[in-house]
Short mmCIF file of C-alpha atoms and ligand atoms in Angstrom, two decimals:
data_model
loop_
_atom_site.label_atom_id
_atom_site.label_comp_id
_atom_site.label_asym_id
_atom_site.label_seq_id
_atom_site.Cartn_x
_atom_site.Cartn_y
_atom_site.Cartn_z
CA MET A 344 -11.17 -25.40 3.03
CA THR A 345 -8.04 -24.66 1.01
CA LEU A 346 -8.31 -21.48 -1.07
CA ARG A 347 -6.95 -22.19 -4.54
CA ILE A 348 -5.17 -19.11 -5.82
CA GLY A 349 -4.11 -17.76 -9.20
CA ILE A 350 -1.22 -15.28 -9.33
CA ILE A 351 -1.12 -12.61 -12.06
CA GLY A 352 2.29 -10.94 -12.27
CA CYS A 353 5.27 -12.88 -11.06
CA GLY A 354 7.92 -10.22 -10.45
CA GLY A 355 9.37 -9.17 -7.11
CA ILE A 356 6.32 -9.03 -4.88
CA GLY A 357 4.29 -11.54 -6.92
CA GLN A 358 6.93 -14.18 -6.22
CA GLU A 359 7.11 -13.27 -2.55
CA HIS A 360 3.33 -13.45 -2.19
CA ALA A 361 3.19 -16.76 -4.08
CA ARG A 362 5.77 -18.34 -1.78
CA ARG A 363 4.11 -16.86 1.30
CA LEU A 364 0.64 -18.13 0.28
CA HIS A 365 1.78 -21.56 -0.83
CA PHE A 366 4.38 -22.48 1.78
CA LYS A 367 4.02 -20.24 4.81
CA LEU A 368 0.42 -19.31 5.45
CA ALA A 369 -2.45 -21.62 6.36
CA GLY A 370 -5.34 -22.48 4.07
CA ALA A 371 -4.03 -21.53 0.63
CA GLN A 372 -2.46 -23.18 -2.38
CA VAL A 373 -1.16 -21.48 -5.53
CA VAL A 374 -2.53 -23.47 -8.48
CA ALA A 375 -2.06 -21.20 -11.52
CA ILE A 376 0.29 -18.42 -12.53
CA ASN A 377 0.58 -15.89 -15.34
CA ASP A 378 3.15 -13.25 -16.13
CA ILE A 379 3.69 -11.25 -19.30
CA ASN A 380 7.04 -13.04 -19.36
CA LEU A 381 5.88 -16.67 -19.54
CA ALA A 382 9.40 -18.10 -19.48
CA ALA A 383 10.16 -16.28 -16.22
CA ALA A 384 6.85 -17.47 -14.74
CA THR A 385 7.61 -21.07 -15.74
CA GLN A 386 11.08 -20.85 -14.25
CA PHE A 387 9.67 -19.42 -11.03
CA SER A 388 6.96 -22.06 -10.78
CA GLU A 389 9.52 -24.83 -11.13
CA MET A 390 12.41 -23.38 -9.15
CA SER A 391 10.25 -22.29 -6.22
CA GLY A 392 8.78 -25.79 -5.90
CA ILE A 393 5.24 -24.42 -6.19
CA GLN A 394 4.75 -26.32 -9.48
CA ALA A 395 1.63 -24.36 -10.41
CA ARG A 396 0.28 -24.42 -13.96
CA VAL A 397 1.59 -21.51 -16.01
CA LEU A 398 -1.24 -20.14 -18.18
CA ASP A 399 -0.72 -17.89 -21.16
CA SER A 400 -2.96 -14.96 -20.18
CA HIS A 401 -4.32 -13.33 -17.06
CA GLN A 402 -7.81 -14.14 -18.35
CA ALA A 403 -6.97 -17.85 -18.48
CA VAL A 404 -5.95 -17.74 -14.81
CA ILE A 405 -9.12 -15.87 -13.85
CA ASP A 406 -11.30 -18.31 -15.81
CA ALA A 407 -9.60 -21.48 -14.57
CA PRO A 408 -12.31 -23.54 -12.83
CA ASP A 409 -9.93 -24.57 -10.04
CA VAL A 410 -8.96 -20.95 -9.19
CA ASP A 411 -11.07 -19.63 -6.31
CA ALA A 412 -9.35 -16.25 -5.86
CA LEU A 413 -6.71 -14.07 -7.52
CA VAL A 414 -3.66 -12.08 -6.52
CA VAL A 415 -2.80 -9.27 -8.94
CA ALA A 416 0.87 -8.30 -8.62
CA SER A 417 1.59 -7.19 -12.18
CA TRP A 418 2.80 -3.66 -12.90
CA GLY A 419 0.41 -0.84 -11.99
CA PRO A 420 -0.94 0.03 -15.47
CA ALA A 421 -2.27 -3.54 -15.88
CA HIS A 422 -4.17 -3.63 -12.56
CA GLU A 423 -7.41 -1.99 -13.69
CA GLU A 424 -8.08 -4.38 -16.58
CA GLN A 425 -7.14 -7.42 -14.51
CA VAL A 426 -9.21 -6.45 -11.46
CA LEU A 427 -12.22 -5.62 -13.65
CA ALA A 428 -11.91 -9.08 -15.23
CA CYS A 429 -11.92 -10.68 -11.75
CA ILE A 430 -15.06 -8.75 -10.81
CA LYS A 431 -16.71 -9.81 -14.07
CA ALA A 432 -15.88 -13.43 -13.27
CA GLY A 433 -17.25 -12.97 -9.72
CA LYS A 434 -13.93 -13.99 -8.14
CA PRO A 435 -12.31 -12.37 -5.08
CA VAL A 436 -9.09 -10.50 -5.84
CA PHE A 437 -6.23 -9.14 -3.78
CA CYS A 438 -4.65 -6.36 -5.85
CA GLU A 439 -1.28 -4.90 -4.97
CA LYS A 440 -1.28 -1.13 -4.82
CA PRO A 441 -2.13 0.89 -6.85
CA LEU A 442 -5.67 -0.28 -7.56
CA ALA A 443 -5.36 1.67 -10.83
CA VAL A 444 -2.93 4.29 -12.08
CA THR A 445 -5.65 6.98 -12.32
CA ALA A 446 -8.50 7.95 -10.03
CA GLU A 447 -10.84 7.52 -13.00
CA GLY A 448 -9.63 3.95 -13.43
CA ALA A 449 -10.08 3.20 -9.72
CA ARG A 450 -13.60 4.68 -9.91
CA ARG A 451 -14.43 2.29 -12.75
CA ILE A 452 -13.48 -0.59 -10.45
CA VAL A 453 -15.65 0.81 -7.62
CA ASP A 454 -18.59 1.20 -10.02
CA ALA A 455 -18.15 -2.32 -11.41
CA GLU A 456 -18.02 -3.81 -7.92
CA VAL A 457 -21.10 -1.92 -6.75
CA GLN A 458 -22.91 -3.03 -9.88
CA ALA A 459 -21.85 -6.63 -9.30
CA GLY A 460 -23.43 -6.26 -5.84
CA LYS A 461 -20.70 -8.07 -3.89
CA LYS A 462 -17.43 -6.89 -2.37
CA LEU A 463 -14.61 -8.81 -4.05
CA VAL A 464 -11.60 -6.45 -4.07
CA GLN A 465 -8.91 -5.90 -1.45
CA VAL A 466 -5.98 -3.53 -2.03
CA GLY A 467 -2.46 -4.26 -0.76
CA PHE A 468 -2.09 -1.46 1.78
CA MET A 469 -0.20 -3.61 4.25
CA ARG A 470 0.62 -0.97 6.85
CA ARG A 471 -2.83 -1.49 8.36
CA TYR A 472 -1.54 -4.95 9.35
CA ASP A 473 1.71 -3.75 10.93
CA ALA A 474 1.82 -4.44 14.68
CA GLY A 475 3.17 -0.95 15.40
CA TYR A 476 0.44 0.90 13.49
CA ARG A 477 -2.18 -1.37 15.06
CA ALA A 478 -0.90 -0.58 18.56
CA LEU A 479 -0.90 3.13 17.71
CA LYS A 480 -4.48 2.92 16.39
CA ALA A 481 -5.63 1.05 19.51
CA THR A 482 -4.08 3.80 21.66
CA LEU A 483 -5.84 6.53 19.68
CA ASP A 484 -9.17 4.69 19.58
CA ALA A 485 -8.99 4.22 23.37
CA GLY A 486 -8.76 8.00 23.76
CA THR A 487 -5.48 7.75 25.67
CA VAL A 488 -4.18 11.08 24.28
CA GLY A 489 -7.61 12.60 23.68
CA ASP A 490 -8.72 13.69 20.24
CA ALA A 491 -5.99 13.80 17.58
CA LEU A 492 -5.02 17.35 16.58
CA LEU A 493 -1.79 17.05 14.60
CA VAL A 494 0.31 14.34 12.96
CA HIS A 495 4.04 14.72 12.28
CA ALA A 496 5.30 11.99 9.97
CA ALA A 497 8.29 11.04 7.86
CA HIS A 498 8.92 8.47 5.12
CA ARG A 499 12.66 8.24 4.60
CA ASN A 500 14.55 5.93 2.28
CA PRO A 501 18.34 5.73 1.96
CA ALA A 502 18.37 5.92 -1.83
CA VAL A 503 16.23 5.28 -4.92
CA PRO A 504 17.24 4.13 -8.42
CA GLU A 505 17.55 6.47 -11.43
CA MET A 506 14.17 5.22 -12.73
CA TYR A 507 12.46 6.67 -9.65
CA VAL A 508 11.63 10.19 -10.83
CA GLY A 509 9.13 13.04 -10.71
CA ASP A 510 6.01 12.31 -8.72
CA MET A 511 6.96 8.77 -7.70
CA SER A 512 7.64 10.12 -4.21
CA ILE A 513 3.87 10.57 -4.09
CA THR A 514 2.55 7.69 -6.21
CA ASP A 515 5.00 5.02 -4.99
CA THR A 516 6.07 6.23 -1.56
CA PHE A 517 3.60 8.62 0.08
CA ILE A 518 0.66 6.49 -1.16
CA HIS A 519 1.16 4.26 1.89
CA GLU A 520 0.83 7.22 4.27
CA ILE A 521 -2.25 8.43 2.34
CA ASP A 522 -3.98 5.15 3.13
CA VAL A 523 -2.74 4.53 6.63
CA PHE A 524 -3.54 7.99 8.06
CA ARG A 525 -7.18 7.78 6.92
CA TRP A 526 -7.46 4.42 8.66
CA LEU A 527 -5.54 5.55 11.75
CA LEU A 528 -7.64 8.69 12.26
CA ASN A 529 -11.01 7.40 10.94
CA ASP A 530 -11.08 10.45 8.74
CA ASP A 531 -10.80 11.71 5.15
CA TYR A 532 -8.81 14.52 3.58
CA VAL A 533 -10.15 17.89 2.49
CA SER A 534 -7.05 19.76 1.29
CA VAL A 535 -3.39 19.38 0.42
CA GLN A 536 -0.29 21.51 -0.09
CA VAL A 537 3.07 20.18 -1.30
CA ILE A 538 6.25 22.10 -0.59
CA GLU A 539 9.57 21.61 -2.34
CA GLY A 540 12.33 23.04 -0.21
CA ARG A 541 16.08 22.90 -0.53
CA LYS A 542 17.11 19.87 -2.59
CA THR A 543 19.65 17.42 -1.24
CA ARG A 544 22.79 17.04 -3.37
CA ASN A 545 22.25 13.27 -3.00
CA ALA A 546 19.10 13.26 -5.17
CA HIS A 547 19.63 12.52 -8.85
CA ALA A 548 18.71 15.01 -11.57
CA GLY A 549 15.15 13.72 -12.17
CA LEU A 550 14.05 14.02 -8.57
CA HIS A 551 13.33 16.88 -6.20
CA ASP A 552 13.99 15.51 -2.73
CA PRO A 553 12.93 15.98 0.05
CA ILE A 554 9.37 17.29 -0.19
CA THR A 555 6.81 18.07 2.50
CA VAL A 556 3.12 17.21 2.13
CA LEU A 557 0.58 19.02 4.30
CA LEU A 558 -2.82 17.36 4.51
CA GLU A 559 -5.93 18.62 6.30
CA THR A 560 -8.71 16.25 7.33
CA ARG A 561 -12.47 16.73 7.64
CA GLN A 562 -12.04 16.99 11.44
CA GLY A 563 -9.38 19.67 10.96
CA ILE A 564 -6.43 17.45 11.85
CA ARG A 565 -3.22 18.77 10.23
CA ILE A 566 -0.76 16.18 8.97
CA ASP A 567 2.75 17.11 7.87
CA THR A 568 4.83 14.42 6.20
CA GLU A 569 8.44 14.65 5.12
CA ILE A 570 9.16 12.42 2.13
CA TYR A 571 12.90 12.07 1.83
CA VAL A 572 14.03 9.21 -0.37
CA ALA A 573 17.74 10.00 -0.70
CA CYS A 574 18.39 10.45 3.02
CA ARG A 575 21.29 7.99 3.02
CA PHE A 576 21.02 6.98 6.69
CA GLY A 577 18.18 4.43 6.66
CA TYR A 578 14.64 3.36 5.88
CA ASP A 579 12.93 5.33 8.60
CA ILE A 580 9.17 5.61 9.10
CA GLN A 581 7.99 8.08 11.71
CA CYS A 582 4.48 8.93 12.86
CA HIS A 583 3.71 11.06 15.92
CA VAL A 584 0.09 11.88 16.69
CA VAL A 585 -0.37 14.92 18.92
CA GLY A 586 -3.60 14.66 20.87
CA GLU A 587 -5.29 16.92 23.40
CA THR A 588 -3.52 15.35 26.36
CA GLY A 589 -0.41 13.68 24.96
CA VAL A 590 1.57 12.40 22.01
CA ALA A 591 1.26 8.82 20.69
CA SER A 592 4.06 7.61 18.41
CA LEU A 593 4.53 4.70 16.03
CA PRO A 594 6.85 2.21 17.79
CA GLU A 595 10.33 1.85 16.33
CA PRO A 596 11.13 -1.57 14.80
CA MET A 597 12.74 -3.91 17.31
CA SER A 598 16.47 -3.35 17.55
CA VAL A 599 18.96 -4.18 20.30
CA PRO A 600 19.91 -1.01 22.19
CA LEU A 601 23.70 -0.81 22.40
CA ARG A 602 26.22 0.87 24.60
CA SER A 603 29.47 0.36 22.77
CA ASN A 604 32.56 2.25 21.60
CA ALA A 605 31.69 5.23 23.77
CA ARG A 606 28.29 5.53 22.09
CA GLN A 607 24.71 4.67 22.94
CA GLY A 608 22.22 3.77 20.23
CA SER A 609 20.38 1.19 18.17
CA GLY A 610 20.32 0.16 14.51
CA ILE A 611 18.17 1.68 11.78
CA LEU A 612 16.94 -0.56 8.94
CA MET A 613 18.35 0.16 5.49
CA ASP A 614 16.04 -2.05 3.37
CA TRP A 615 12.35 -1.10 3.01
CA LYS A 616 11.49 -4.75 2.35
CA LEU A 617 12.33 -5.63 5.95
CA ARG A 618 10.39 -2.82 7.63
CA PHE A 619 6.89 -4.25 7.03
CA ILE A 620 7.86 -7.85 6.24
CA ASP A 621 5.65 -9.33 8.99
CA SER A 622 2.66 -7.25 7.96
CA TYR A 623 2.49 -8.98 4.56
CA ASP A 624 1.99 -12.32 6.34
CA VAL A 625 -0.74 -10.93 8.61
CA GLU A 626 -2.38 -9.16 5.67
CA LEU A 627 -2.54 -12.22 3.41
CA GLN A 628 -3.54 -14.62 6.21
CA ASP A 629 -6.40 -12.29 7.02
CA TRP A 630 -7.30 -12.09 3.32
CA ILE A 631 -7.37 -15.91 3.00
CA GLU A 632 -9.65 -16.28 6.01
CA ALA A 633 -11.99 -13.44 5.04
CA THR A 634 -12.17 -14.72 1.45
CA VAL A 635 -13.15 -18.20 2.62
CA ARG A 636 -15.94 -16.57 4.66
CA GLY A 637 -17.01 -14.65 1.53
CA GLU A 638 -15.98 -11.27 3.00
CA VAL A 639 -13.55 -8.44 2.33
CA ASN A 640 -12.05 -7.42 5.64
CA GLY A 641 -9.20 -5.10 4.65
CA PRO A 642 -8.65 -1.99 2.53
CA ASP A 643 -11.27 -2.17 -0.19
CA ALA A 644 -11.82 -0.72 -3.65
CA TRP A 645 -13.17 2.50 -2.12
CA ASP A 646 -9.95 2.90 -0.13
CA GLY A 647 -7.96 2.30 -3.32
CA TYR A 648 -10.05 4.93 -5.10
CA VAL A 649 -9.65 7.50 -2.31
CA ALA A 650 -5.88 6.91 -2.33
CA SER A 651 -5.81 7.59 -6.09
CA VAL A 652 -7.91 10.77 -5.79
CA THR A 653 -5.66 12.01 -2.99
CA ALA A 654 -2.46 11.18 -4.87
CA GLU A 655 -3.71 13.06 -7.92
CA ALA A 656 -4.56 16.08 -5.76
CA CYS A 657 -1.05 15.94 -4.24
CA ILE A 658 0.51 15.92 -7.71
CA GLU A 659 -1.61 18.87 -8.83
CA ALA A 660 -0.86 20.78 -5.63
CA ARG A 661 2.83 20.21 -6.18
CA LYS A 662 2.64 21.42 -9.77
CA THR A 663 0.56 24.52 -9.00
CA LYS A 664 2.20 25.30 -5.63
CA GLN A 665 -1.34 25.93 -4.31
CA ILE A 666 -3.35 24.63 -1.39
CA LEU A 667 -5.90 22.50 -3.24
CA PRO A 668 -9.17 20.96 -2.10
CA ILE A 669 -9.51 17.19 -2.21
CA ALA A 670 -12.98 16.57 -3.54
CA LEU A 671 -14.37 13.16 -2.68
CA PRO A 672 -17.84 12.00 -3.58
CA GLU A 673 -19.88 10.53 -0.73
CA ARG A 674 -18.83 7.01 0.19
CA PRO A 675 -21.45 4.61 -1.19
CA ALA A 676 -23.33 2.73 1.56
CA PHE A 677 -21.94 -0.42 -0.09
CA TYR A 678 -18.54 0.58 1.40
CA ALA A 679 -19.64 1.29 4.98
CA ARG A 680 -16.49 2.06 6.98
CA GLN A 681 -14.88 -0.79 8.90
CA GLY A 682 -12.62 -0.25 11.91
P1 NAP B 1422 8.01 -6.10 -10.79
O1 NAP B 1422 9.13 -6.82 -10.12
O2 NAP B 1422 8.28 -5.28 -12.00
O3 NAP B 1422 6.91 -7.21 -11.12
C1 NAP B 1422 5.80 -6.98 -11.96
C2 NAP B 1422 5.64 -8.23 -12.81
O4 NAP B 1422 4.44 -8.16 -13.55
C3 NAP B 1422 6.79 -8.40 -13.81
O5 NAP B 1422 7.20 -9.75 -13.83
C4 NAP B 1422 6.14 -7.97 -15.11
O6 NAP B 1422 6.76 -8.57 -16.24
C5 NAP B 1422 4.74 -8.49 -14.91
N1 NAP B 1422 3.74 -7.87 -15.76
C6 NAP B 1422 3.74 -6.65 -16.34
N2 NAP B 1422 2.62 -6.47 -17.04
C7 NAP B 1422 1.88 -7.59 -16.89
C8 NAP B 1422 0.62 -8.02 -17.41
N3 NAP B 1422 -0.11 -7.22 -18.19
N4 NAP B 1422 0.17 -9.23 -17.05
C9 NAP B 1422 0.90 -10.04 -16.26
N5 NAP B 1422 2.11 -9.70 -15.77
C10 NAP B 1422 2.60 -8.49 -16.09
O7 NAP B 1422 7.27 -5.16 -9.77
P2 NAP B 1422 6.96 -5.44 -8.22
O8 NAP B 1422 7.94 -4.70 -7.40
O9 NAP B 1422 6.74 -6.87 -7.99
O10 NAP B 1422 5.59 -4.63 -8.08
C11 NAP B 1422 4.37 -5.16 -8.57
C12 NAP B 1422 3.22 -4.33 -7.97
O11 NAP B 1422 3.24 -4.46 -6.57
C13 NAP B 1422 3.34 -2.83 -8.28
O12 NAP B 1422 2.06 -2.31 -8.51
C14 NAP B 1422 3.93 -2.26 -7.01
O13 NAP B 1422 3.55 -0.92 -6.76
C15 NAP B 1422 3.35 -3.19 -5.96
N6 NAP B 1422 4.20 -3.30 -4.77
C16 NAP B 1422 3.64 -3.14 -3.55
C17 NAP B 1422 4.42 -3.21 -2.42
C18 NAP B 1422 3.82 -3.01 -1.06
O14 NAP B 1422 4.57 -2.74 -0.15
N7 NAP B 1422 2.54 -3.16 -0.88
C19 NAP B 1422 5.78 -3.51 -2.52
C20 NAP B 1422 6.32 -3.73 -3.79
C21 NAP B 1422 5.52 -3.63 -4.90
P3 NAP B 1422 7.98 -7.77 -16.95
O15 NAP B 1422 9.02 -7.58 -15.91
O16 NAP B 1422 8.38 -8.68 -18.07
O17 NAP B 1422 7.39 -6.47 -17.41
#
C-alpha cells in the first residue's frame, strides 16, 4: 500500500520531509500541500517535481479524501491546532517538534488522543533513530557497563542567528536531549537546575551562552549537559554514560582520521543539518510502515508532553536559579512505554 500524505508547512524541514517521503523512501507519496504562504508552497510543489495539489488551508489538506496521513512542519505555535484537527479527523499525524509551544497545549493533545481512543500522533524526535544513539542504548540495555549512574553530555553549535535568543537554548536545542535521555535510560526526570556561568564574548547580546543543565531522574541518575551554541569550533554532540562497571559513549560521526602537517586528528561537523541527516530517513520510513499497520511506533504525544513539561521546568529553574521539581502526572495506560 502507498501511504498518501498531506504536508502542512512547507518551509525548511517541511520541504526536506516532502522530498524524502515522495522520492527517497518506500511506500509514500505526497499528494497535498499547504503553507501559510501559498505562493511559496505552489512554487515548491512545481519546482521539486512533486506536483502535489496545493490547498488553501491546513484543514483542507486534513479533510482531503485522498490524504491518509499528515506531516505537520509548520512553525511551532501552529502545531497544536493542526494536530488536534488531525486527531478530530481520525488521521495519523507526524508532527515536527515541538508538539505544542506550552505543556498545557501538549496536554490538550494527549487528552484529545486518549478520548479518541486510538494512537495517531508521532513527534519528530529523530535522535531515537540515530545509529549512534541506538548502539549506545543497546549497550546500556545489555548491561555492558552495569546500571547507569551519571551522564555527561554536551550540545555545541558553532553559532546561532540574532533571532535565537533567551530560552531558545532550552526550547530549540536542549529539547532533543530532554527526549533522548528519557528514552536512552528508560527513565523520567524529577528535578532540574540550570546554571549560567561565564558568558562567551562570542554570544550576541540577547543570549547567555553557555549554560549547564543538571537533571535528576527517578532512579537517581544525574545528567549534566553543557549547551553551548556559540562555540565556534563545530556542531558537536557528546553523551557519556557512566555505569557501575564502565563508561559507554555516543559514537562520533564517521570521519577519516588524519595524520598530516605534523598533526593527528579528524574533522568535526559544522552544520547541524548533517549530524542527524540519516536519522530523518530511518525515522520517516519507520513512521510510514507503522502508520500502514495502524500503529504509532516512535515518540508519541505523551513523549511530546513530557518534553514540554520538562522544558518549562528548565526555563523556570533558570529564571529562579533554584533546583526545581519536575512534576509529571502518571503516564496513562494508553501510553504504555515502548522500548
Ligand atoms: P520554517 O523554515 O520557518 O518553516 C515553517 C513553515 O511553516 C514556513 O513556510 C511558514 O510560513 C509555515 N507556516 C507558518 N505558520 C503556518 C500555518 N499556520 N499553517 C501552515 N504553514 C505555516 O521552519 P523549519 O525550520 O522548517 O521548522 C519547522 C518546524 O520543524 C519547527 O517546529 C521546528 O522546530 C521543527 N524542526 C525540527 C527539526 C528536527 O531536527 N527535528 C529541525 C528543524 C526544524 P512563513 O515562513 O510564511 O511563516
